[in-house]
Tab-separated table of N, CA, C and O in Angstrom:
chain	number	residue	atom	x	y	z
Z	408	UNK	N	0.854	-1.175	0.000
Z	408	UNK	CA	0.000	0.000	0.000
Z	408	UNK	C	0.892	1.227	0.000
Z	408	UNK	O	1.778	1.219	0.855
Z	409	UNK	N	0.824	2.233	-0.766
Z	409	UNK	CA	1.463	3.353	-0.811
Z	409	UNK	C	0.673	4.651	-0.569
Z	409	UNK	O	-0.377	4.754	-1.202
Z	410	UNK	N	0.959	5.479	0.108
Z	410	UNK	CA	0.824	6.884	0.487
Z	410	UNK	C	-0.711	7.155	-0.035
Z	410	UNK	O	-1.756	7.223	0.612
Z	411	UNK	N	-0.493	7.269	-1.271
Z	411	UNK	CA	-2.120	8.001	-2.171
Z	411	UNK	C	-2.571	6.404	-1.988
Z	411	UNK	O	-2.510	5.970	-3.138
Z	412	UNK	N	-2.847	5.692	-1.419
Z	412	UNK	CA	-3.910	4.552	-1.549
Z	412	UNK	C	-4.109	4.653	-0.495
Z	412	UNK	O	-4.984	3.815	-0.279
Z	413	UNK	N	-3.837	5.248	0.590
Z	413	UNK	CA	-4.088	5.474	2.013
Z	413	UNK	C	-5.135	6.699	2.450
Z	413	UNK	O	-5.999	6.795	3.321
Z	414	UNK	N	-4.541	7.738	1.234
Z	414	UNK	CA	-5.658	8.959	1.558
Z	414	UNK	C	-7.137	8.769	1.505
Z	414	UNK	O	-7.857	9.189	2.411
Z	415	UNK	N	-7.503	8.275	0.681
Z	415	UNK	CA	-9.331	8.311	0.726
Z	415	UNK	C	-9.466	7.326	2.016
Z	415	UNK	O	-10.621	7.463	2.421
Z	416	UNK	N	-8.938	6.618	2.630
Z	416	UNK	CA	-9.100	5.862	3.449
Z	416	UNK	C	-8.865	6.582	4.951
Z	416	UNK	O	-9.028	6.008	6.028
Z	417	UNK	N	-8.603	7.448	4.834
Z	417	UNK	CA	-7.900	8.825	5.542
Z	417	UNK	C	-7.509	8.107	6.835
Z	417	UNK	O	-8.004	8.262	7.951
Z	418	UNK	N	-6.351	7.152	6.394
Z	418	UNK	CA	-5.016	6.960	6.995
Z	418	UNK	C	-3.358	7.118	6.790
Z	418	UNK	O	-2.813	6.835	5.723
Z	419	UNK	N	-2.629	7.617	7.980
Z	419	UNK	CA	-1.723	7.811	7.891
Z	419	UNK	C	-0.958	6.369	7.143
Z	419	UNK	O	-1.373	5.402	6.505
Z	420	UNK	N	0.155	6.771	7.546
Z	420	UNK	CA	1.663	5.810	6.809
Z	420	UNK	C	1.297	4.651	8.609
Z	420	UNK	O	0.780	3.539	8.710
Z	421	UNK	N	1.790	5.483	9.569
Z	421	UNK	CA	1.642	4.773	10.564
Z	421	UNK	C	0.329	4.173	11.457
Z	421	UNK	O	0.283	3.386	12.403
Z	422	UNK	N	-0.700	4.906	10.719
Z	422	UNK	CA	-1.964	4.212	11.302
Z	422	UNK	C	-1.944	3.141	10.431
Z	422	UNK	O	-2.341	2.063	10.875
Z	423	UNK	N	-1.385	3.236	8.734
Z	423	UNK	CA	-1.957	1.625	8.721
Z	423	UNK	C	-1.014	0.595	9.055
Z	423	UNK	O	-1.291	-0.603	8.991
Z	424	UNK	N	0.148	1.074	9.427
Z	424	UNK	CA	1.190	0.021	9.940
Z	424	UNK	C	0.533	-0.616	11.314
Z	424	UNK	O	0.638	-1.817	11.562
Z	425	UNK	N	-0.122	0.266	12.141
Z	425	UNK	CA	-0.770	0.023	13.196
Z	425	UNK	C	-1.845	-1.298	13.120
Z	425	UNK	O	-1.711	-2.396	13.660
Z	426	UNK	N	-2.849	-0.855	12.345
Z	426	UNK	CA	-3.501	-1.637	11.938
Z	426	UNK	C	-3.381	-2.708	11.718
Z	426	UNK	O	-3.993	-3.651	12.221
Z	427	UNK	N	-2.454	-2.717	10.816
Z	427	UNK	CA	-1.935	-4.402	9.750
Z	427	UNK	C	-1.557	-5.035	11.417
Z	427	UNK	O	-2.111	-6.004	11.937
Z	428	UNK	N	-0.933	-4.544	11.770
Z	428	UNK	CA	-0.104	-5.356	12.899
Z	428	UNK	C	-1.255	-5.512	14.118
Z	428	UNK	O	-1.147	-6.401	14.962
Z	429	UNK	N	-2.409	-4.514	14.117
Z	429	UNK	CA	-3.568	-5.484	15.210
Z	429	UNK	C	-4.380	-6.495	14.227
Z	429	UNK	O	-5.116	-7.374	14.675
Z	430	UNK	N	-4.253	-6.364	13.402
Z	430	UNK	CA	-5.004	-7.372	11.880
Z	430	UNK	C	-4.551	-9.104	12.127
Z	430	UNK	O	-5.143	-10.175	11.998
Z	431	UNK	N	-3.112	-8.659	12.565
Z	431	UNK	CA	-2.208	-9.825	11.826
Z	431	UNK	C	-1.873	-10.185	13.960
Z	431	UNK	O	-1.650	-11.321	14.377
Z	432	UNK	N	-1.895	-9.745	14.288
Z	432	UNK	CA	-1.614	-9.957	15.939
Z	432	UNK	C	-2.265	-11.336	16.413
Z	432	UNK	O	-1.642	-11.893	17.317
Z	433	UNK	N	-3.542	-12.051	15.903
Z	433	UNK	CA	-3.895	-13.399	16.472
Z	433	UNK	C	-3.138	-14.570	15.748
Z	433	UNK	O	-2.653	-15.436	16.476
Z	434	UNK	N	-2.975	-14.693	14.268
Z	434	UNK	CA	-2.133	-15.142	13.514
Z	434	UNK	C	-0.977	-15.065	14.306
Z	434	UNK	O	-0.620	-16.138	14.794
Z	435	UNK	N	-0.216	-13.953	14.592
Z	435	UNK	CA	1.531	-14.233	15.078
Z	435	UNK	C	1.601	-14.697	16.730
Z	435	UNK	O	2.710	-14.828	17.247
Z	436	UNK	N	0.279	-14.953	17.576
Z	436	UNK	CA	0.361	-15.627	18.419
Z	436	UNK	C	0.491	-17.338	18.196
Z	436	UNK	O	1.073	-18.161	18.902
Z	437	UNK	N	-0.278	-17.523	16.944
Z	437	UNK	CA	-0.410	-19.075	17.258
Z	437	UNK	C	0.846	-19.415	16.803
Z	437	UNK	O	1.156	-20.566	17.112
Z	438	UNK	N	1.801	-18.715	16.080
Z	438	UNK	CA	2.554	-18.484	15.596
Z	438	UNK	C	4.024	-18.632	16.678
Z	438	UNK	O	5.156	-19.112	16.635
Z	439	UNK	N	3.407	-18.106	17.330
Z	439	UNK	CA	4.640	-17.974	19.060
Z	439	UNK	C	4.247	-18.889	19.671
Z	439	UNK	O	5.234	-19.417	20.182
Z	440	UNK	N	2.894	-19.688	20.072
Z	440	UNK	CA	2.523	-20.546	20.978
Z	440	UNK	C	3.389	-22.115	19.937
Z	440	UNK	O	3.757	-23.211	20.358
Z	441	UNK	N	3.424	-21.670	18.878
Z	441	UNK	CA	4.054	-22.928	17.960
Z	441	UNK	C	5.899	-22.775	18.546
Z	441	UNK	O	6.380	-23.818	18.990
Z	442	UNK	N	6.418	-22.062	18.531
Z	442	UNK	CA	7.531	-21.717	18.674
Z	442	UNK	C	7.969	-21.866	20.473
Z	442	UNK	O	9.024	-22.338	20.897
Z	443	UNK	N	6.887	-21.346	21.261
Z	443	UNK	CA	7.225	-22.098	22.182
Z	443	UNK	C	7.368	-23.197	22.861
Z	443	UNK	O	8.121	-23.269	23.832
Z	444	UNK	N	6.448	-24.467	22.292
Z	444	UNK	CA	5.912	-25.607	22.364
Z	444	UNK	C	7.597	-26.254	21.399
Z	444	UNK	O	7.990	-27.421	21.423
Z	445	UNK	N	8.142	-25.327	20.808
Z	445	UNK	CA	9.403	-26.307	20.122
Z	445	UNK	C	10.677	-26.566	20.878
Z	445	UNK	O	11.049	-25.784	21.752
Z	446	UNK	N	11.304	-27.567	20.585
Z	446	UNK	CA	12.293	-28.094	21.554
Z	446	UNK	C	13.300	-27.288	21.431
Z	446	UNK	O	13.366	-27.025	20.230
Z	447	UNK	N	14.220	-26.682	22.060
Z	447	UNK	CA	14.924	-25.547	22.622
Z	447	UNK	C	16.857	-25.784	22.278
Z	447	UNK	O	17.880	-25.136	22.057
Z	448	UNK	N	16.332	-27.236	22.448
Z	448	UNK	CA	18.183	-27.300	22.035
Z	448	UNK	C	18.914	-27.652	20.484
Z	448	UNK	O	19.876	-28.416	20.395
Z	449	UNK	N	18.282	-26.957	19.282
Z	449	UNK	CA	18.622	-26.864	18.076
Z	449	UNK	C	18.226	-25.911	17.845
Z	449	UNK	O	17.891	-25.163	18.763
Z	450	UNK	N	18.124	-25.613	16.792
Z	450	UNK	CA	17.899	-24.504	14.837
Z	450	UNK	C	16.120	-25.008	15.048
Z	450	UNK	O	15.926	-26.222	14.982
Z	451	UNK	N	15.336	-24.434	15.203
Z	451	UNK	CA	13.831	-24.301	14.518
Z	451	UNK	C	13.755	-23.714	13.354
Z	451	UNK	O	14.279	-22.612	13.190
Z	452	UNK	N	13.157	-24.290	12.456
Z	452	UNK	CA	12.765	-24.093	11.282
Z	452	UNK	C	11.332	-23.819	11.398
Z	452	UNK	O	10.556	-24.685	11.802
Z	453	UNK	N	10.947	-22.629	11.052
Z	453	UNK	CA	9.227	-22.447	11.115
Z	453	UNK	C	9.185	-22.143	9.479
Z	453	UNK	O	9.901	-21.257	9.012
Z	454	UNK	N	8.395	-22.850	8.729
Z	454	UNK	CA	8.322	-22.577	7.138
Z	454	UNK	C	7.066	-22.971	6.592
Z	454	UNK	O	6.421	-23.799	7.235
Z	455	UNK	N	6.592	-22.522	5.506
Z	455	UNK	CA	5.309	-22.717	4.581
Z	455	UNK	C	4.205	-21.950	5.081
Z	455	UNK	O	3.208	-22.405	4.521
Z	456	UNK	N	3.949	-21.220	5.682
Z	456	UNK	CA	3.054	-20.064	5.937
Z	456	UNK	C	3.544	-18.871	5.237
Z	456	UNK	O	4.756	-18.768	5.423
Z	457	UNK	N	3.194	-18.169	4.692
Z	457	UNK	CA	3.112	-17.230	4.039
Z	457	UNK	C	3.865	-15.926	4.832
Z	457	UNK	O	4.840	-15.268	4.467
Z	458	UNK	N	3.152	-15.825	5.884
Z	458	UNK	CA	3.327	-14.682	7.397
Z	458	UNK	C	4.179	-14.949	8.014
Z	458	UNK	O	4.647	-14.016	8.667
Z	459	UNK	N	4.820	-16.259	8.154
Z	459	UNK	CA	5.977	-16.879	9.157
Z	459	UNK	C	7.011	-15.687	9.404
Z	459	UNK	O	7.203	-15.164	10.502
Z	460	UNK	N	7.733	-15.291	8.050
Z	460	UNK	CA	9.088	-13.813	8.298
Z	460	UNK	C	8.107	-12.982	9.173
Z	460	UNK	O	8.701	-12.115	9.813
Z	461	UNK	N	6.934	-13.010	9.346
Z	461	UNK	CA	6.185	-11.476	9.742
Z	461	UNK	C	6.307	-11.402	11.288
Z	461	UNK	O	6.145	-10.348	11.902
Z	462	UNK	N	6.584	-12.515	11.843
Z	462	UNK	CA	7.202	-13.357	13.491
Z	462	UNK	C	8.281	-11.876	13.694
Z	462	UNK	O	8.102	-10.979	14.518
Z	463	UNK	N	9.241	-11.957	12.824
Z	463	UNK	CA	10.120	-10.802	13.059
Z	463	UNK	C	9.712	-9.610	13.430
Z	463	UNK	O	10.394	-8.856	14.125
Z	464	UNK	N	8.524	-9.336	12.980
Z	464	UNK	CA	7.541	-7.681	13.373
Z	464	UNK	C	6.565	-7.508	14.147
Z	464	UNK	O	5.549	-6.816	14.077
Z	465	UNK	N	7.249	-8.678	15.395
Z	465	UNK	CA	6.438	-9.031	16.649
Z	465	UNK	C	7.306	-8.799	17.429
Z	465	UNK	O	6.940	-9.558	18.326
Z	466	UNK	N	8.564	-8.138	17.960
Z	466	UNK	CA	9.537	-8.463	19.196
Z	466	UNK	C	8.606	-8.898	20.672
Z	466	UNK	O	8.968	-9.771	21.460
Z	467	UNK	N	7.347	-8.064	20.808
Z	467	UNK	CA	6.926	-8.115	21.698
Z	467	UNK	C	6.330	-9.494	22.228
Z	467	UNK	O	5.917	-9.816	23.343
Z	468	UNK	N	6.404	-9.990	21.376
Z	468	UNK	CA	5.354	-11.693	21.246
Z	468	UNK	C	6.411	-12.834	21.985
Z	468	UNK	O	6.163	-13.881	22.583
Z	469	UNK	N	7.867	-12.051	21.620
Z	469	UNK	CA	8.849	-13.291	21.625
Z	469	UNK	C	8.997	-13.622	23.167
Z	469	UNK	O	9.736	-14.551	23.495
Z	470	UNK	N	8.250	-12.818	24.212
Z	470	UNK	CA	8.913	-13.097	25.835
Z	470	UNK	C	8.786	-14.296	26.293
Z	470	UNK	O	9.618	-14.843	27.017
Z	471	UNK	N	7.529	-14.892	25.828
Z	471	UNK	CA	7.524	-16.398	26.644
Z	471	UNK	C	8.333	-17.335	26.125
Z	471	UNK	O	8.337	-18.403	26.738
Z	472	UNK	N	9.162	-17.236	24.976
Z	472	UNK	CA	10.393	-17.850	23.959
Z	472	UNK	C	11.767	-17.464	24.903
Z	472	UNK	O	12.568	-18.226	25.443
Z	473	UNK	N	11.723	-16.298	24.884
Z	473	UNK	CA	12.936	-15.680	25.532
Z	473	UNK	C	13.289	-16.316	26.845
Z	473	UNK	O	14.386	-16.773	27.164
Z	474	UNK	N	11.814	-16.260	27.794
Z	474	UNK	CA	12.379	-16.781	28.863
Z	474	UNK	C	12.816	-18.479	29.073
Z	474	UNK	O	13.624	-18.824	29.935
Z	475	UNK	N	12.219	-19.337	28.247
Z	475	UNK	CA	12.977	-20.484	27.736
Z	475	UNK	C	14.017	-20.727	27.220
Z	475	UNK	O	14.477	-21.859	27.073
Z	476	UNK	N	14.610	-19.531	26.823
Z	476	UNK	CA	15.865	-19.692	25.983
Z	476	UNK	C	16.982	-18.990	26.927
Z	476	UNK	O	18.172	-19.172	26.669
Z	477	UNK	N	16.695	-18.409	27.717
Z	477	UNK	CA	17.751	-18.062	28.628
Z	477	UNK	C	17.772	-16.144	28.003
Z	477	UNK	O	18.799	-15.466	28.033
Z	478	UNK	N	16.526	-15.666	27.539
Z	478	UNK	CA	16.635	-14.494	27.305
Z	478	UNK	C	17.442	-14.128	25.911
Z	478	UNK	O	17.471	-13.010	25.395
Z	479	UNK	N	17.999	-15.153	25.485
Z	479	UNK	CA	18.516	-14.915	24.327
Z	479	UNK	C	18.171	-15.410	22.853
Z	479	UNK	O	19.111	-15.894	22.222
Z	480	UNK	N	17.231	-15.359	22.389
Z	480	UNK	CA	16.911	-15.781	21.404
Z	480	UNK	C	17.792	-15.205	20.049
Z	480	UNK	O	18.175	-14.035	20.042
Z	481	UNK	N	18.064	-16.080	18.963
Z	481	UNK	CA	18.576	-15.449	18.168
Z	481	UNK	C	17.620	-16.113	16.664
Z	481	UNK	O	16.985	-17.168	16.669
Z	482	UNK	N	17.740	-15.275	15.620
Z	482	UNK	CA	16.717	-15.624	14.710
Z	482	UNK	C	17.502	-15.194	13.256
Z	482	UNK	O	18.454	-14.421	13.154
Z	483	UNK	N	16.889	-15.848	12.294
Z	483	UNK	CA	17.028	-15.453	10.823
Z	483	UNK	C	16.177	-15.284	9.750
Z	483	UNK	O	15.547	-16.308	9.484
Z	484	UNK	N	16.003	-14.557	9.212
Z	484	UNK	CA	14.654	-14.513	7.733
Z	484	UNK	C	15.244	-15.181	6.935
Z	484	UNK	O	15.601	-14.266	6.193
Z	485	UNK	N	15.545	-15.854	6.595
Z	485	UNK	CA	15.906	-16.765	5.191
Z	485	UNK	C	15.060	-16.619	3.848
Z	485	UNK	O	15.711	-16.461	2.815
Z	486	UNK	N	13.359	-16.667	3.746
Z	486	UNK	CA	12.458	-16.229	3.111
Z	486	UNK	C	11.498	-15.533	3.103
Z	486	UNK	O	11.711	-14.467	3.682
Z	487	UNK	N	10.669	-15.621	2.770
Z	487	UNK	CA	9.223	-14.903	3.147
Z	487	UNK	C	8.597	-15.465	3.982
Z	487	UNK	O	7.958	-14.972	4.911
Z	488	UNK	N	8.833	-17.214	3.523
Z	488	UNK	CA	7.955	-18.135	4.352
Z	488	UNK	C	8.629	-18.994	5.216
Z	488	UNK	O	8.331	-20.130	5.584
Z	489	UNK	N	9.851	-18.086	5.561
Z	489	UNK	CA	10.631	-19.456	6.637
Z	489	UNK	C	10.845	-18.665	7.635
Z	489	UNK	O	10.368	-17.550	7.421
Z	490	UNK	N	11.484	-18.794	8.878
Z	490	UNK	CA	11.767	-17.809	10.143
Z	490	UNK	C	12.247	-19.147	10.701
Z	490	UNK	O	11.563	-20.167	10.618
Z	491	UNK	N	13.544	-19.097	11.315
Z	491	UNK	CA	15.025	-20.097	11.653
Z	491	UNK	C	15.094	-19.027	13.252
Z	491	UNK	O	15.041	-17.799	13.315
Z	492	UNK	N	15.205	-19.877	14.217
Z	492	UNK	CA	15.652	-19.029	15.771
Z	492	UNK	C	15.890	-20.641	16.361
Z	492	UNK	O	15.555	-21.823	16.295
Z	493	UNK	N	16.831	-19.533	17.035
Z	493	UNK	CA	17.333	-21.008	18.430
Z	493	UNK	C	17.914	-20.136	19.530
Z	493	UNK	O	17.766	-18.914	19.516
Z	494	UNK	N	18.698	-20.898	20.658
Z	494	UNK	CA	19.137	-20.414	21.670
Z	494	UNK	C	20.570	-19.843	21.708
Z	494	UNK	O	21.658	-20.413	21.635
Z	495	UNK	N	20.238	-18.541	21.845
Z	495	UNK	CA	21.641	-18.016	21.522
Z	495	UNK	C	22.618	-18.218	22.518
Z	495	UNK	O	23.641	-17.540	22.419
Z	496	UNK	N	22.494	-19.194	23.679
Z	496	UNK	CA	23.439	-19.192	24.473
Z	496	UNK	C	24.208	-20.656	23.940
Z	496	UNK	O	25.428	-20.595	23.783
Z	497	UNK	N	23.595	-21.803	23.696
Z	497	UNK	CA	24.477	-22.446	22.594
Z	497	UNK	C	25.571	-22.284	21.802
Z	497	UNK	O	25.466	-21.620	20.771
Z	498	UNK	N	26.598	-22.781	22.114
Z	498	UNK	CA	27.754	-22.784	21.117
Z	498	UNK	C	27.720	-22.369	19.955
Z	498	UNK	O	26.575	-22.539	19.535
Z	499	UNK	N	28.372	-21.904	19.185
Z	499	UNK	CA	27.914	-21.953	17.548
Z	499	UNK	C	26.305	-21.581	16.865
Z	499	UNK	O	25.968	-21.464	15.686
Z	500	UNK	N	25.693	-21.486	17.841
Z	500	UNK	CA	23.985	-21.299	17.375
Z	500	UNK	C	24.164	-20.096	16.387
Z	500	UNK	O	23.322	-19.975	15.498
Z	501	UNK	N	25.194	-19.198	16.472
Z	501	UNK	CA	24.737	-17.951	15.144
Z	501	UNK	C	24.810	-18.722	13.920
Z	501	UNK	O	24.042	-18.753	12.958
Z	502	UNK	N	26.096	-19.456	14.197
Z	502	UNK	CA	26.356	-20.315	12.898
Z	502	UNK	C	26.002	-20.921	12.257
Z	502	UNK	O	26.102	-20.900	11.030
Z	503	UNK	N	25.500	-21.616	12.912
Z	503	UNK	CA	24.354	-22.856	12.718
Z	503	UNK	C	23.132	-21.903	11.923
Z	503	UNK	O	22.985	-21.782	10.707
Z	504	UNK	N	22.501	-21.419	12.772
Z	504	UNK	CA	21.572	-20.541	12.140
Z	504	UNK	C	21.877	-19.883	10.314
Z	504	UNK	O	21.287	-20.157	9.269
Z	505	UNK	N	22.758	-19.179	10.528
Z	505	UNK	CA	23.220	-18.786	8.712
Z	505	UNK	C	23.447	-19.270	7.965
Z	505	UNK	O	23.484	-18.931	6.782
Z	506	UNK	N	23.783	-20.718	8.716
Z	506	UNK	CA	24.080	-22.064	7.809
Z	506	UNK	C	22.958	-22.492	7.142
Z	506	UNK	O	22.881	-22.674	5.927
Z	507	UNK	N	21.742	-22.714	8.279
Z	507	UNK	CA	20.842	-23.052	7.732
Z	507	UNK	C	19.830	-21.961	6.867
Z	507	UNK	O	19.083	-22.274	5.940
Z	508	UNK	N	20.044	-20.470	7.496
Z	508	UNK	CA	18.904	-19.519	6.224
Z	508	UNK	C	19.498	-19.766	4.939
Z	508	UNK	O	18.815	-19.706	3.916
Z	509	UNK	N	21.100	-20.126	4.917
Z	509	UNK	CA	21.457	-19.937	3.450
Z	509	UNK	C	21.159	-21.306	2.787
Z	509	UNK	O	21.012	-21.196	1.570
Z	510	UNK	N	21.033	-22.543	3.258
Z	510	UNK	CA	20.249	-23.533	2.601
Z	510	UNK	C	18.510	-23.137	2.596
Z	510	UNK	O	17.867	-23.785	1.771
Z	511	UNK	N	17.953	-22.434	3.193
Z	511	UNK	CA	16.906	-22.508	3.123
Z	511	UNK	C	16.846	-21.683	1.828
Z	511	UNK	O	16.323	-22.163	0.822
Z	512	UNK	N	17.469	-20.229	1.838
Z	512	UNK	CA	17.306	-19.305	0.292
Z	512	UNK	C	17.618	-20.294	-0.610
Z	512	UNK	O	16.756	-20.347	-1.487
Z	513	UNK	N	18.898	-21.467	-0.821
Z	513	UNK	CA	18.788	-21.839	-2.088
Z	513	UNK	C	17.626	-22.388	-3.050
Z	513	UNK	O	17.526	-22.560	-4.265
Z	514	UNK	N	16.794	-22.583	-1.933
Z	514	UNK	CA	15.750	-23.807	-2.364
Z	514	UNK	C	14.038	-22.234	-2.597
Z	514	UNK	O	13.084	-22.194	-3.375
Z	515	UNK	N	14.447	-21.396	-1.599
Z	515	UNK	CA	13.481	-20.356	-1.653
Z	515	UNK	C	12.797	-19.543	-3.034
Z	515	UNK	O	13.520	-19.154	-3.951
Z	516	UNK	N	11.502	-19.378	-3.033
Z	516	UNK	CA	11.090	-18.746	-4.324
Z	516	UNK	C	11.382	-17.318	-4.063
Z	516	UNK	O	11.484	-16.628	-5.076
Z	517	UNK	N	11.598	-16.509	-2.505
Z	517	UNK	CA	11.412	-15.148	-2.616
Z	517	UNK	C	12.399	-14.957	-1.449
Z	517	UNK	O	12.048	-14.357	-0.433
Z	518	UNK	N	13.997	-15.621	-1.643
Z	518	UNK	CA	15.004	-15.436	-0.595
Z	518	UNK	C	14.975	-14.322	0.279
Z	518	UNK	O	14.226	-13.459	-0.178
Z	519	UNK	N	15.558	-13.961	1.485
Z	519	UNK	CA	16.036	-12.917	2.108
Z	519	UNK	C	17.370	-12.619	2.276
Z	519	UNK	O	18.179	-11.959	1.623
Z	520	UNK	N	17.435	-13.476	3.657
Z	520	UNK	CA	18.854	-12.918	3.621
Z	520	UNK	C	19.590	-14.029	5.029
Z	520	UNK	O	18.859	-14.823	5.622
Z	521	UNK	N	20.808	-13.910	5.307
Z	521	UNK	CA	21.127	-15.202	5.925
Z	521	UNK	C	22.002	-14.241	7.517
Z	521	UNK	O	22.632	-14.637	8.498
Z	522	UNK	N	21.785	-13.561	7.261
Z	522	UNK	CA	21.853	-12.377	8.846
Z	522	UNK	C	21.172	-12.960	9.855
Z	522	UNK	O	20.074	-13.426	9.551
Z	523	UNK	N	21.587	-13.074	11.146
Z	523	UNK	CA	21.468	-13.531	12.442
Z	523	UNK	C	20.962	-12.483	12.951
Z	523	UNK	O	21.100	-11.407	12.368
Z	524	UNK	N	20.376	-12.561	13.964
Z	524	UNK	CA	19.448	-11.253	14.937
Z	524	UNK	C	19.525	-11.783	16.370
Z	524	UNK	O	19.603	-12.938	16.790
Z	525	UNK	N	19.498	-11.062	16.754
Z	525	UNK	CA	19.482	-11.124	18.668
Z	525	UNK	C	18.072	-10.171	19.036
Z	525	UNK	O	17.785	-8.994	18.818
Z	526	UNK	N	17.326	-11.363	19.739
Z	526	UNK	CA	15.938	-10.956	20.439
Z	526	UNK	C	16.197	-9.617	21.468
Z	526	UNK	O	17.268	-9.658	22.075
Z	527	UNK	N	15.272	-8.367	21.740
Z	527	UNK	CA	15.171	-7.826	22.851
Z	527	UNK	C	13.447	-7.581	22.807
Z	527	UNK	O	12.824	-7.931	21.804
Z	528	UNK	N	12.978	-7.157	23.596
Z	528	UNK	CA	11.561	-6.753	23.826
Z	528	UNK	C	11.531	-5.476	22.928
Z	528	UNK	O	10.406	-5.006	23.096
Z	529	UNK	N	12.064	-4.868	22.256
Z	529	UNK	CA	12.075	-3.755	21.711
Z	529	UNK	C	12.361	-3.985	20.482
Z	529	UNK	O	11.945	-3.196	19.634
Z	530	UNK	N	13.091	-5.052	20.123
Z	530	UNK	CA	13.694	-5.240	18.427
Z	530	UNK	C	14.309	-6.099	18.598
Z	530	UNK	O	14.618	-6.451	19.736
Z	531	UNK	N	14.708	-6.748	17.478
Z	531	UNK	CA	15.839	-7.960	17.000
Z	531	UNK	C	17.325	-6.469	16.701
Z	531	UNK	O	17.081	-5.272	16.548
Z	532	UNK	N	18.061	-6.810	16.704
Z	532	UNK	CA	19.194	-6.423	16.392
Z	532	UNK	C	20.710	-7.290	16.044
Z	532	UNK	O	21.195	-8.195	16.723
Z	533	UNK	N	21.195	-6.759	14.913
Z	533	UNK	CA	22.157	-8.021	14.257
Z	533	UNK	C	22.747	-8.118	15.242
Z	533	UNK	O	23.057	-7.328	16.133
Z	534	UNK	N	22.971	-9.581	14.984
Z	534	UNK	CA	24.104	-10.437	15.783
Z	534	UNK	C	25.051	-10.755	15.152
Z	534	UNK	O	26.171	-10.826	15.658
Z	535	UNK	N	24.802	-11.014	13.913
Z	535	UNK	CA	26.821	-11.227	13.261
Z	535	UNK	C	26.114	-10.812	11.473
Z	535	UNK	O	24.991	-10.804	10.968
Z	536	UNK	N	27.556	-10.505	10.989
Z	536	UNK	CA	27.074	-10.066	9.537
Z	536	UNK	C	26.862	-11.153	8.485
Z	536	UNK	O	27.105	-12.356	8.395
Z	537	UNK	N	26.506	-10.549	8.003
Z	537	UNK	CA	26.323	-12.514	6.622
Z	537	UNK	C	27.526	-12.788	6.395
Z	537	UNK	O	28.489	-12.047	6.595
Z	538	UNK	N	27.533	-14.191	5.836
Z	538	UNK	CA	28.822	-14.586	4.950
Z	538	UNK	C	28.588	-14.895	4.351
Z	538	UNK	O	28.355	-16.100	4.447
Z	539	UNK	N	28.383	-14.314	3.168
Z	539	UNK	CA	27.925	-15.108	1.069
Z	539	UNK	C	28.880	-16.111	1.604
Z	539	UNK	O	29.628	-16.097	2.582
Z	540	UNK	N	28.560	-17.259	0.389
Z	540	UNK	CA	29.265	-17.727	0.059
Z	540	UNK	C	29.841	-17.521	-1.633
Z	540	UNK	O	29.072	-16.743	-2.197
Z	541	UNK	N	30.682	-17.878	-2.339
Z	541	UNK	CA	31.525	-17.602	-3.170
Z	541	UNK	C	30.673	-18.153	-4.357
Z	541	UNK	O	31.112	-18.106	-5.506
């Protein structure tokens, strides 16, 4: 949606960001209740939902994850329809993680990107930079 498709609707840029996100808010719970119910000591792969990357534009959703994980959750967008997190206090878990978004893009119709994130209640924020491979 862009700017002039918003006016006759006489919403802002940020009212409809608002919106979408109370729209889409019961969806990214079952979404978290799935993610918490998953076993804690690997790479989760959440994939084939459409909305799955949209997990990322929830920080607030992630607390009952967080506190299972030791507060540290770490995560990756790989696609549109995949979202990769595990426990960032684990050894190697960034690694693991980029390892796996970048197998997930090969196979992906609408890749992202293979960047690691670190959970806070406020935002994800990178945790290590990509590494293409060659």
């Amino acid at each position: 949606v862009n700017l002039r498709a918003l006016e006759p609707l006489g919403l802002s840029a940020e009212q409809a960001l608002a919106l979408g996100k109370e729209n889409m808010m019961p969806e990214m719970r079952r979404h978290i209740d799935a993610a918490r119910k998953a076993k804690r000591d690997g790479i989760t792969v959440l994939q084939g939902d459409p909305y799955q990357s949209s997990l990322f534009a929830f920080p607030e959703l992630w607390s009952p994850v967080a506190m299972r994980l030791h507060g540290n959750p770490l995560a990756a967008l790989p696609a549109a329809d995949a979202f990769v997190w595990g426990d960032g206090t684990i050894p190697d878990m960034a690694t693991g993680l980029a390892e796996a978004a970048r197998e997930i893009m090969t196979h992906a119709r609408r890749p992202f990107s293979d960047q690691v994130f670190r959970w806070s209640a406020t935002g994800w924020t990178l945790a290590q930079p990509a590494t293409r491979q060659p």
